[in-house]
Structure formats: C-alpha cells, structure tokens
Tab-separated table of C-alpha atoms and ligand atoms in Angstrom:
chain	number	residue	atom	x	y	z
L	1	MET	CA	170.279	125.417	22.597
L	2	THR	CA	173.562	127.497	23.074
L	3	THR	CA	176.768	125.782	23.528
L	4	GLY	CA	178.825	127.927	25.513
L	5	PRO	CA	178.736	129.875	28.969
L	6	LEU	CA	176.340	132.725	29.058
L	7	ILE	CA	178.196	136.021	28.963
L	8	LEU	CA	176.966	139.505	29.441
L	9	GLY	CA	179.111	142.067	27.625
L	10	ILE	CA	178.939	145.818	28.176
L	11	GLU	CA	180.700	148.483	26.117
L	12	THR	CA	180.770	152.198	27.393
L	13	SER	CA	184.226	153.448	26.300
L	14	CYS	CA	182.960	156.458	24.063
L	15	ASP	CA	179.461	157.438	23.151
L	16	GLU	CA	177.420	154.438	22.809
L	17	THR	CA	176.032	152.113	25.785
L	18	GLY	CA	176.205	148.712	24.182
L	19	VAL	CA	175.017	145.628	25.989
L	20	ALA	CA	174.721	142.142	24.666
L	21	VAL	CA	174.205	138.424	25.741
L	22	VAL	CA	176.401	136.071	24.008
L	23	SER	CA	176.916	132.299	24.294
L	24	GLY	CA	179.151	129.897	22.281
L	25	GLY	CA	179.954	132.865	20.069
L	26	GLU	CA	176.077	133.222	19.149
L	27	VAL	CA	174.536	136.579	20.003
L	28	LEU	CA	171.304	136.222	21.917
L	29	ALA	CA	170.627	139.696	22.177
L	30	THR	CA	172.351	142.907	21.484
L	31	VAL	CA	171.323	146.578	22.450
L	32	LEU	CA	172.631	149.994	22.052
L	33	SER	CA	171.725	153.468	23.309
L	34	SER	CA	173.276	155.963	20.954
L	35	GLN	CA	174.312	159.523	22.219
L	36	VAL	CA	174.952	160.828	18.835
L	37	ASP	CA	172.171	163.531	19.406
L	38	ALA	CA	173.627	164.787	22.687
L	39	HIS	CA	177.108	165.362	21.095
L	40	ALA	CA	176.052	166.698	17.673
L	41	ARG	CA	175.662	170.303	18.487
L	42	PHE	CA	179.157	170.254	19.952
L	43	GLY	CA	180.506	168.669	16.745
L	44	GLY	CA	182.382	165.991	18.745
L	45	VAL	CA	182.027	163.845	21.850
L	46	VAL	CA	181.933	165.902	25.252
L	47	PRO	CA	183.381	163.319	27.779
L	48	GLU	CA	181.289	164.580	30.675
L	49	ILE	CA	178.068	164.405	28.812
L	50	ALA	CA	179.141	161.044	27.527
L	51	ALA	CA	179.625	159.701	31.200
L	52	ARG	CA	176.318	160.988	32.233
L	53	ALA	CA	174.365	159.561	29.467
L	54	HIS	CA	175.919	155.976	30.064
L	55	ILE	CA	174.784	156.379	33.902
L	56	GLU	CA	171.138	156.988	32.605
L	57	ALA	CA	171.221	154.281	30.055
L	58	ILE	CA	173.254	151.318	31.685
L	59	ARG	CA	170.587	149.885	33.849
L	60	PRO	CA	167.714	150.060	31.390
L	61	MET	CA	170.036	148.584	28.622
L	62	VAL	CA	171.260	145.607	30.711
L	63	HIS	CA	167.515	144.932	31.493
L	64	LEU	CA	166.597	145.154	27.912
L	65	ALA	CA	169.361	142.896	26.593
L	66	LEU	CA	168.670	140.197	29.349
L	67	ARG	CA	165.009	140.360	28.570
L	68	ARG	CA	165.599	140.103	24.841
L	69	ALA	CA	167.770	137.095	25.230
L	70	GLY	CA	165.222	135.511	27.535
L	71	VAL	CA	167.956	135.111	30.213
L	72	HIS	CA	167.596	135.933	34.116
L	73	SER	CA	170.819	137.458	35.465
L	74	ASP	CA	171.147	134.622	37.853
L	75	GLN	CA	171.919	132.439	34.747
L	76	LEU	CA	174.931	134.488	33.696
L	77	ASP	CA	178.258	132.645	33.857
L	78	ALA	CA	180.383	135.938	33.742
L	79	VAL	CA	180.067	139.534	33.074
L	80	ALA	CA	182.546	141.175	30.735
L	81	ALA	CA	183.000	144.998	30.367
L	82	THR	CA	185.339	147.354	28.401
L	83	ARG	CA	188.451	148.266	30.571
L	84	GLY	CA	190.145	150.467	27.944
L	85	PRO	CA	191.107	152.365	26.151
L	86	GLY	CA	188.602	155.252	25.937
L	87	LEU	CA	187.244	158.178	27.936
L	88	VAL	CA	187.924	157.286	31.515
L	89	GLY	CA	184.518	158.667	32.794
L	90	ALA	CA	182.704	156.756	30.287
L	91	LEU	CA	184.652	153.583	30.867
L	92	MET	CA	184.082	153.647	34.625
L	93	VAL	CA	180.297	153.522	34.326
L	94	GLY	CA	180.085	150.360	32.282
L	95	TYR	CA	183.080	148.760	34.156
L	96	SER	CA	181.650	149.609	37.661
L	97	PHE	CA	178.159	148.424	36.758
L	98	GLY	CA	179.499	145.200	35.293
L	99	LYS	CA	181.922	144.626	38.141
L	100	ALA	CA	179.142	145.310	40.821
L	101	MET	CA	176.731	143.033	39.027
L	102	ALA	CA	179.106	140.058	38.736
L	103	TRP	CA	180.124	140.557	42.455
L	104	THR	CA	176.462	140.342	43.407
L	105	LEU	CA	175.768	137.206	41.244
L	106	GLY	CA	178.880	135.573	42.497
L	107	ALA	CA	180.124	135.320	38.753
L	108	PRO	CA	183.513	136.119	37.365
L	109	PHE	CA	184.264	139.370	35.956
L	110	VAL	CA	186.366	140.029	32.795
L	111	GLY	CA	187.543	143.433	31.779
L	112	ILE	CA	188.139	143.676	28.120
L	113	ASP	CA	190.597	145.633	25.989
L	114	HIS	CA	188.279	147.662	23.583
L	115	MET	CA	190.368	146.980	20.537
L	116	GLU	CA	190.455	143.220	21.255
L	117	GLY	CA	186.678	143.481	21.223
L	118	HIS	CA	186.807	144.723	17.905
L	119	LEU	CA	189.081	141.983	16.803
L	120	PHE	CA	186.563	139.518	18.052
L	121	ALA	CA	183.696	141.162	16.175
L	122	PRO	CA	184.268	139.261	12.855
L	123	ARG	CA	183.952	135.975	14.654
L	124	LEU	CA	180.506	136.663	15.734
L	125	GLU	CA	179.257	136.040	12.092
L	126	HIS	CA	182.175	133.927	10.357
L	127	VAL	CA	182.865	130.725	12.238
L	128	ASP	CA	185.529	130.121	9.893
L	129	PHE	CA	187.341	133.344	10.993
L	130	VAL	CA	190.417	131.403	12.664
L	131	PRO	CA	193.921	132.693	13.130
L	132	PRO	CA	196.445	133.325	11.613
L	133	ALA	CA	194.932	136.451	10.023
L	134	VAL	CA	195.714	140.045	9.279
L	135	VAL	CA	193.163	142.380	10.839
L	136	LEU	CA	192.686	145.966	10.214
L	137	LEU	CA	191.373	147.819	13.199
L	138	ALA	CA	190.244	151.317	12.585
L	139	SER	CA	188.085	153.384	14.914
L	140	GLY	CA	187.913	156.868	16.111
L	141	GLY	CA	191.001	156.766	18.295
L	142	HIS	CA	192.952	153.903	16.807
L	143	SER	CA	194.364	152.498	13.580
L	144	GLN	CA	196.326	149.399	13.554
L	145	ILE	CA	197.247	146.437	11.523
L	146	VAL	CA	197.278	143.323	13.665
L	147	HIS	CA	198.755	139.933	12.664
L	148	VAL	CA	196.552	137.625	15.071
L	149	ARG	CA	198.965	134.686	15.261
L	150	GLU	CA	196.495	132.953	17.820
L	151	TRP	CA	193.709	134.383	19.845
L	152	GLY	CA	195.300	136.320	22.558
L	153	ASP	CA	198.588	136.569	20.609
L	154	TYR	CA	198.724	139.755	18.639
L	155	GLU	CA	201.742	141.247	16.783
L	156	ILE	CA	201.074	144.933	15.933
L	157	LEU	CA	202.532	145.419	12.709
L	158	GLY	CA	201.616	149.063	12.154
L	159	SER	CA	199.686	151.759	13.688
L	160	THR	CA	199.107	155.507	13.034
L	161	ILE	CA	201.613	158.117	13.945
L	162	ASP	CA	199.178	161.011	14.293
L	163	ASP	CA	195.459	160.969	13.735
L	164	ALA	CA	193.529	157.691	13.518
L	165	ALA	CA	191.447	156.991	10.295
L	166	GLY	CA	188.103	157.711	11.992
L	167	GLU	CA	189.400	160.775	13.466
L	168	ALA	CA	190.389	161.949	9.939
L	169	PHE	CA	186.842	161.281	8.750
L	170	ASP	CA	185.550	163.054	11.578
L	171	LYS	CA	187.925	166.276	11.543
L	172	ILE	CA	187.626	166.571	7.603
L	173	ALA	CA	183.827	166.040	7.649
L	174	ARG	CA	183.653	168.760	10.363
L	175	PHE	CA	185.791	171.228	8.370
L	176	MET	CA	183.645	170.552	5.384
L	177	GLY	CA	180.518	171.347	7.478
L	178	LEU	CA	179.119	167.902	6.885
L	179	GLY	CA	178.131	167.363	10.662
L	180	PHE	CA	178.883	164.616	13.285
L	181	PRO	CA	179.874	161.819	13.270
L	182	GLY	CA	182.085	162.394	10.269
L	183	GLY	CA	182.655	159.099	8.974
L	184	PRO	CA	179.045	158.124	8.212
L	185	VAL	CA	178.162	161.530	6.862
L	186	LEU	CA	181.188	161.738	4.531
L	187	ASP	CA	180.378	158.069	3.366
L	188	ARG	CA	176.962	159.409	2.416
L	189	ALA	CA	178.164	162.548	0.939
L	190	ALA	CA	180.577	160.935	-1.286
L	191	GLU	CA	177.704	158.899	-2.901
L	192	GLY	CA	177.950	159.352	-6.731
L	193	GLY	CA	181.065	161.629	-6.377
L	194	ASP	CA	184.030	161.652	-8.681
L	195	PRO	CA	187.101	160.766	-6.732
L	196	ASP	CA	189.359	161.596	-9.350
L	197	ILE	CA	188.772	165.684	-9.263
L	198	VAL	CA	191.771	165.964	-7.096
L	199	LYS	CA	194.356	163.445	-5.821
L	200	PHE	CA	194.955	164.062	-2.089
L	201	PRO	CA	198.320	163.009	-0.631
L	202	ARG	CA	198.669	159.157	0.600
L	203	ALA	CA	201.276	159.660	3.356
L	204	LEU	CA	204.142	157.347	4.553
L	205	ARG	CA	204.426	155.266	1.257
L	206	GLU	CA	207.744	154.235	2.563
L	207	ARG	CA	206.695	152.697	5.784
L	208	PRO	CA	204.548	149.679	4.774
L	209	TYR	CA	202.267	149.397	7.828
L	210	HIS	CA	202.154	152.713	9.386
L	211	PHE	CA	199.588	155.439	8.890
L	212	SER	CA	199.729	159.139	9.080
L	213	PHE	CA	196.448	161.236	8.418
L	214	SER	CA	197.111	164.564	9.803
L	215	GLY	CA	198.780	165.806	6.506
L	216	LEU	CA	195.552	164.856	4.496
L	217	LYS	CA	193.548	167.039	6.848
L	218	THR	CA	195.740	170.020	6.170
L	219	SER	CA	195.890	169.387	2.403
L	220	VAL	CA	191.931	169.232	2.058
L	221	VAL	CA	191.839	172.543	4.047
L	222	THR	CA	194.318	174.060	1.675
L	223	PHE	CA	192.757	172.758	-1.430
L	224	LEU	CA	189.222	173.993	-0.264
L	225	GLU	CA	190.410	177.411	0.833
L	226	LYS	CA	192.205	177.936	-2.581
L	227	ALA	CA	189.044	176.717	-4.374
L	228	LYS	CA	186.884	179.076	-2.495
L	229	ALA	CA	189.163	181.998	-3.028
L	230	ALA	CA	189.227	181.205	-6.833
L	231	GLY	CA	185.438	181.037	-6.631
L	232	ASN	CA	185.750	177.434	-8.107
L	233	VAL	CA	184.445	174.985	-5.426
L	234	PRO	CA	183.897	171.551	-6.902
L	235	PRO	CA	180.741	169.750	-5.859
L	236	LEU	CA	180.721	168.371	-2.458
L	237	ALA	CA	180.107	164.778	-3.339
L	238	ASP	CA	183.376	164.955	-5.601
L	239	VAL	CA	185.474	166.331	-2.617
L	240	ALA	CA	183.910	163.904	-0.295
L	241	ALA	CA	184.692	161.133	-2.619
L	242	ALA	CA	188.325	162.198	-3.083
L	243	VAL	CA	188.986	162.473	0.634
L	244	GLN	CA	187.287	158.972	1.280
L	245	GLU	CA	189.542	157.565	-1.559
L	246	ALA	CA	192.636	158.874	-0.020
L	247	ILE	CA	191.776	157.316	3.296
L	248	VAL	CA	190.569	154.066	1.990
L	249	ASP	CA	193.579	153.777	-0.399
L	250	VAL	CA	196.114	153.802	2.341
L	251	LEU	CA	193.934	151.528	4.596
L	252	VAL	CA	193.541	148.778	1.901
L	253	ASP	CA	197.168	149.223	0.511
L	254	LYS	CA	198.765	148.708	4.017
L	255	THR	CA	196.490	146.037	5.133
L	256	PHE	CA	197.397	143.931	2.038
L	257	ASN	CA	201.000	144.765	2.327
L	258	ALA	CA	200.748	142.973	5.568
L	259	VAL	CA	198.716	140.045	4.261
L	260	GLU	CA	201.363	139.560	1.646
L	261	ALA	CA	204.336	139.785	4.069
L	262	THR	CA	202.835	137.301	6.568
L	263	GLY	CA	201.591	134.992	4.053
L	264	VAL	CA	198.142	134.655	5.825
L	265	GLU	CA	195.098	133.393	4.100
L	266	ARG	CA	192.578	135.417	5.961
L	267	VAL	CA	192.043	139.077	6.229
L	268	ALA	CA	189.494	140.871	8.526
L	269	GLY	CA	188.522	144.132	10.011
L	270	GLY	CA	186.885	145.900	12.888
L	271	GLY	CA	186.012	149.363	14.277
L	272	GLY	CA	183.639	151.934	12.954
L	273	VAL	CA	185.659	152.848	9.860
L	274	LEU	CA	185.145	149.352	8.457
L	275	ALA	CA	181.552	150.334	8.169
L	276	ASN	CA	182.557	152.417	5.117
L	277	ARG	CA	181.113	151.300	2.068
L	278	ARG	CA	183.957	152.194	-0.305
L	279	LEU	CA	186.401	150.584	2.205
L	280	ARG	CA	184.396	147.384	2.269
L	281	GLU	CA	183.954	147.376	-1.507
L	282	ARG	CA	187.841	147.598	-1.913
L	283	PHE	CA	188.699	145.070	0.623
L	284	ARG	CA	186.295	142.645	-1.264
L	285	GLU	CA	188.096	143.438	-4.545
L	286	GLU	CA	191.506	142.988	-3.220
L	287	ALA	CA	190.709	139.824	-1.192
L	288	ASN	CA	189.200	138.171	-4.453
L	289	ARG	CA	192.002	139.364	-6.481
L	290	ARG	CA	194.542	137.747	-4.039
L	291	GLY	CA	192.309	134.744	-3.186
L	292	VAL	CA	192.299	135.232	0.510
L	293	ALA	CA	189.325	134.936	2.562
L	294	LEU	CA	187.729	138.003	3.844
L	295	HIS	CA	185.857	138.285	7.160
L	296	LEU	CA	184.210	141.684	7.567
L	297	PRO	CA	181.488	142.269	10.385
L	298	SER	CA	178.202	143.692	9.338
L	299	PRO	CA	178.391	147.469	9.825
L	300	ALA	CA	176.393	147.362	13.138
L	301	LEU	CA	179.181	145.215	14.664
L	302	CYS	CA	181.872	147.223	13.130
L	303	THR	CA	180.929	150.433	15.318
L	304	ASP	CA	181.014	150.008	19.125
L	305	ASN	CA	178.708	147.283	20.578
L	306	GLY	CA	178.317	145.056	23.469
L	307	ALA	CA	178.461	141.640	21.559
L	308	MET	CA	182.186	141.894	20.760
L	309	ILE	CA	183.015	142.636	24.183
L	310	ALA	CA	181.066	139.630	25.283
L	311	ALA	CA	182.751	137.375	22.711
L	312	ALA	CA	186.141	138.495	23.815
L	313	GLY	CA	185.050	137.942	27.449
L	314	GLU	CA	183.915	134.390	26.521
L	315	PHE	CA	187.468	133.668	25.199
L	316	HIS	CA	189.160	135.136	28.165
L	317	LEU	CA	186.801	133.427	30.687
L	318	LYS	CA	187.388	129.977	29.000
L	319	ARG	CA	191.221	130.553	29.371
L	320	GLY	CA	190.684	131.595	33.163
L	321	ASP	CA	191.758	135.225	32.561
L	322	VAL	CA	189.418	136.422	35.214
L	323	THR	CA	189.925	140.322	36.185
L	324	PRO	CA	190.815	140.670	39.775
L	325	TRP	CA	188.223	142.846	41.630
L	326	ILE	CA	190.822	145.561	42.597
L	327	ALA	CA	191.598	146.192	38.861
L	328	ASP	CA	190.314	149.553	37.651
L	329	VAL	CA	189.745	150.926	34.272
L	330	SER	CA	192.751	151.756	32.128
L	331	SER	CA	192.070	154.614	29.572
L	332	SER	CA	195.475	153.993	27.892
L	333	LEU	CA	195.245	150.169	27.509
L	334	ARG	CA	197.361	149.117	24.551
L	335	LEU	CA	196.521	145.976	22.608
L	336	GLY	CA	199.514	143.585	22.417
L	337	ALA	CA	201.389	145.395	25.178
L	338	SER	CA	200.686	143.050	27.930
V	401	KG4	O1	184.658	151.740	16.790
V	401	KG4	P1	184.007	152.993	16.686
V	401	KG4	O2	182.490	152.914	16.644
V	401	KG4	O3	184.391	153.866	17.950
V	401	KG4	C1	185.577	153.985	18.608
V	401	KG4	O4	186.096	152.921	19.133
V	401	KG4	O5	186.153	154.945	18.295
V	401	KG4	O6	184.398	153.945	15.603
V	401	KG4	C2	183.953	155.200	15.558
V	401	KG4	C3	184.618	155.743	14.198
V	401	KG4	C4	184.263	157.425	14.079
V	401	KG4	O7	185.478	158.069	13.742
V	401	KG4	C5	183.362	157.167	12.803
V	401	KG4	O8	183.215	158.610	12.208
V	401	KG4	C6	183.837	156.192	12.127
V	401	KG4	O9	184.272	155.149	13.142
V	401	KG4	N1	182.862	155.687	11.284
V	401	KG4	C7	182.964	155.685	10.006
V	401	KG4	C8	181.704	155.068	9.291
V	401	KG4	N2	180.990	154.742	10.453
V	401	KG4	C9	181.649	155.040	11.495
V	401	KG4	N3	184.030	156.061	9.160
V	401	KG4	C10	183.877	156.045	7.756
V	401	KG4	N4	182.737	155.645	7.175
V	401	KG4	C11	181.658	155.047	7.891
V	401	KG4	N5	180.578	154.645	7.222
V	402	ZN	ZN1	185.374	151.134	19.008
C-alpha cells in the first residue's frame, strides 16, 4: 500500500520521453523512450526530431507506465509534467499531453521546473535526504550549486558562466571523435586511462561556486592539435581521463566549498553528469573525509526521467501549487527565480 497521492509524471524537455507513476515518494513504475539513435548521426539533439519523437512516444509510454504500475488513469490524483527549461517544441508535447489528460480526468495539473525535478531525484531512493543540503545539479544545459534551505526554498550559490558541465563533456567528446552523447562515451573511454599525462586548466579558482568550461574545450583542442602536428598523440584513454579529471575536479571542489561555507551536513547531486563514475567516486571520498552524508541517485535517476518530475509534482500538489490551465511551457524557466 502506498502512502500518498498517485501522481503521473511526464518529462519531455530534451531527448528522452520519461513517464512514471509515483506515490508517497515511492516509484510504482518508470519508463523511458530514448531518442539517442535518432540524434546520433547529427552529433547532437535536433529539436525538430526530438519534438516529433516525443509525439510518437508519449501515448504508448503513458499507457505502459500506468500498466506497469497497475493503476488506471481514473485513480490518478494529479498529473505533473515538465514546464521548462528545455527545448520548447519538446516541452510542449509532454506538457500539453499531461494538461489534456488532467483536464479530462478532472484532476489537478502541476507544471514542474526540470531542474527542481533533478533536485527531487535523490529523495526517491534516500528517505533521509532532508534539507538543509547542498546539491550539485549538472546536466546538458545547466550546472548549478544549490543550497536547499527547505523544499521549495532554493538559494543558487553558483552556476556556469558559459558551457554547462554536460555540454563540456558532449563538445569535447565530439571533437575527440568519440560519438554522442559525449558524457557516457567519455566516461567509458577514460576507463583505465592515466589522468596525469596532461593537466588541463581548472577555471575560475577565484570564484568559489561558479563554473566555466569553455576554456577547457579550447585547451583540449589546442593540446590535441599540437600533439597531432608533433606526431605524438597520447592514448585516447589517457586524454579522456585527463579531460574527465579536469571537469570532475572543479565540480567536486566547488560543491564542497559550498558544503563548508553553509555548514550543511548533507550533500547530494542530480542531472546526467552525476551518472559519471569518476565524479561519483570523488563525491564519495570527499563526503567520507568530511563526515557529511551523501545522497546520489542511481545513474538512471540522474539522467532525465519521469519519476523525478512526479516526485516534485507530489510535493507541489501537497502544497496546493496547482498550475493554472492557461499557463504555457517556459523554455527559459530558472530555478530559484520565482
Ligand atoms: O540531465 P540530463 O539527462 O539531461 C539534461 O537535462 O540535459 O543530462 C544530460 C547530460 C549530457 O550532457 C550527457 O553527456 C551527460 O549528462 N551525461 C554524462 C554521463 N551520463 C550523462 N556526463 C558524464 N558522464 C556520464 N556518465
Ligand atoms: Zn535533465
């Protein structure tokens, strides 16, 4: 028996159609239709293709999630869907579908900030994850260090001034000819590599919580071009490991700067980059060393999924934050801005 309202969560902000049924913070079913193959030959997500693929997937995915959860749509207490940020055409598919479904069922509809969804992901597996906490959010479009004072009360301590961490993984992997999406391929390529063959720059040391990754990209390009010209290109695994270490280093350093400054006893993470194995290892080491509790979602809940949207939806529903029917998607929604 579940202990909370039954929430359907829909995520379509980028290239994954994620649908889940959650109740009382428990995931009853979560399904995902990935579009990786459709975008791979373009080396990145093509917004038009993403929107069309969501249109094809949304209905079967919703049916599949309900069936796996053993729930009939009539039983749902609310429908939650990602409202932004993300690709506007992609967002519109899940958001409109969710809104229409809620309307038809006579149930409340809750539009969710995608990044707040990532904040809620650790809670699905860690019941002891309660604020105050510092959370690193690192995805393809955003990198933020958030001081979660309370659920719904977020202080953004730092963010990227140029590329997001996931974007850095994606762009550098693409330049290295590793394929798409760059994060997971670079993670695998770095296996067994020696990260010390070259030390790429760690930018913005002087700003404790802010990130900058575009200089790293330039420095990897320059390094590889010089190495090629000299006929002296190091093994791919070593270069990948050095790139990964440069990104992971700053993410870990700055997150723990925030842990220290705020004095919180819990640290967590969310977003696709938190699936990175080296980052997870470094987070574990650092949290242990400092004696703070660490709450990392399992990798499948770090990347985009419907369960985190349903979890955030459950929180907002309980607070009475129901989204008006006239509200539309907002591709530039910013966490902590409202
Ligand atoms: O949160 P997410 O699934 O989607 C967005 O909201 O953007 O994050 C996707 C990002 C991509 O940039 C992807 O390359 C990165 O997360 N990513 C990883 C790993 N898995 C996904 N980055 C590093 N290592 C990984 N294992
Ligand atoms: Zn995401």
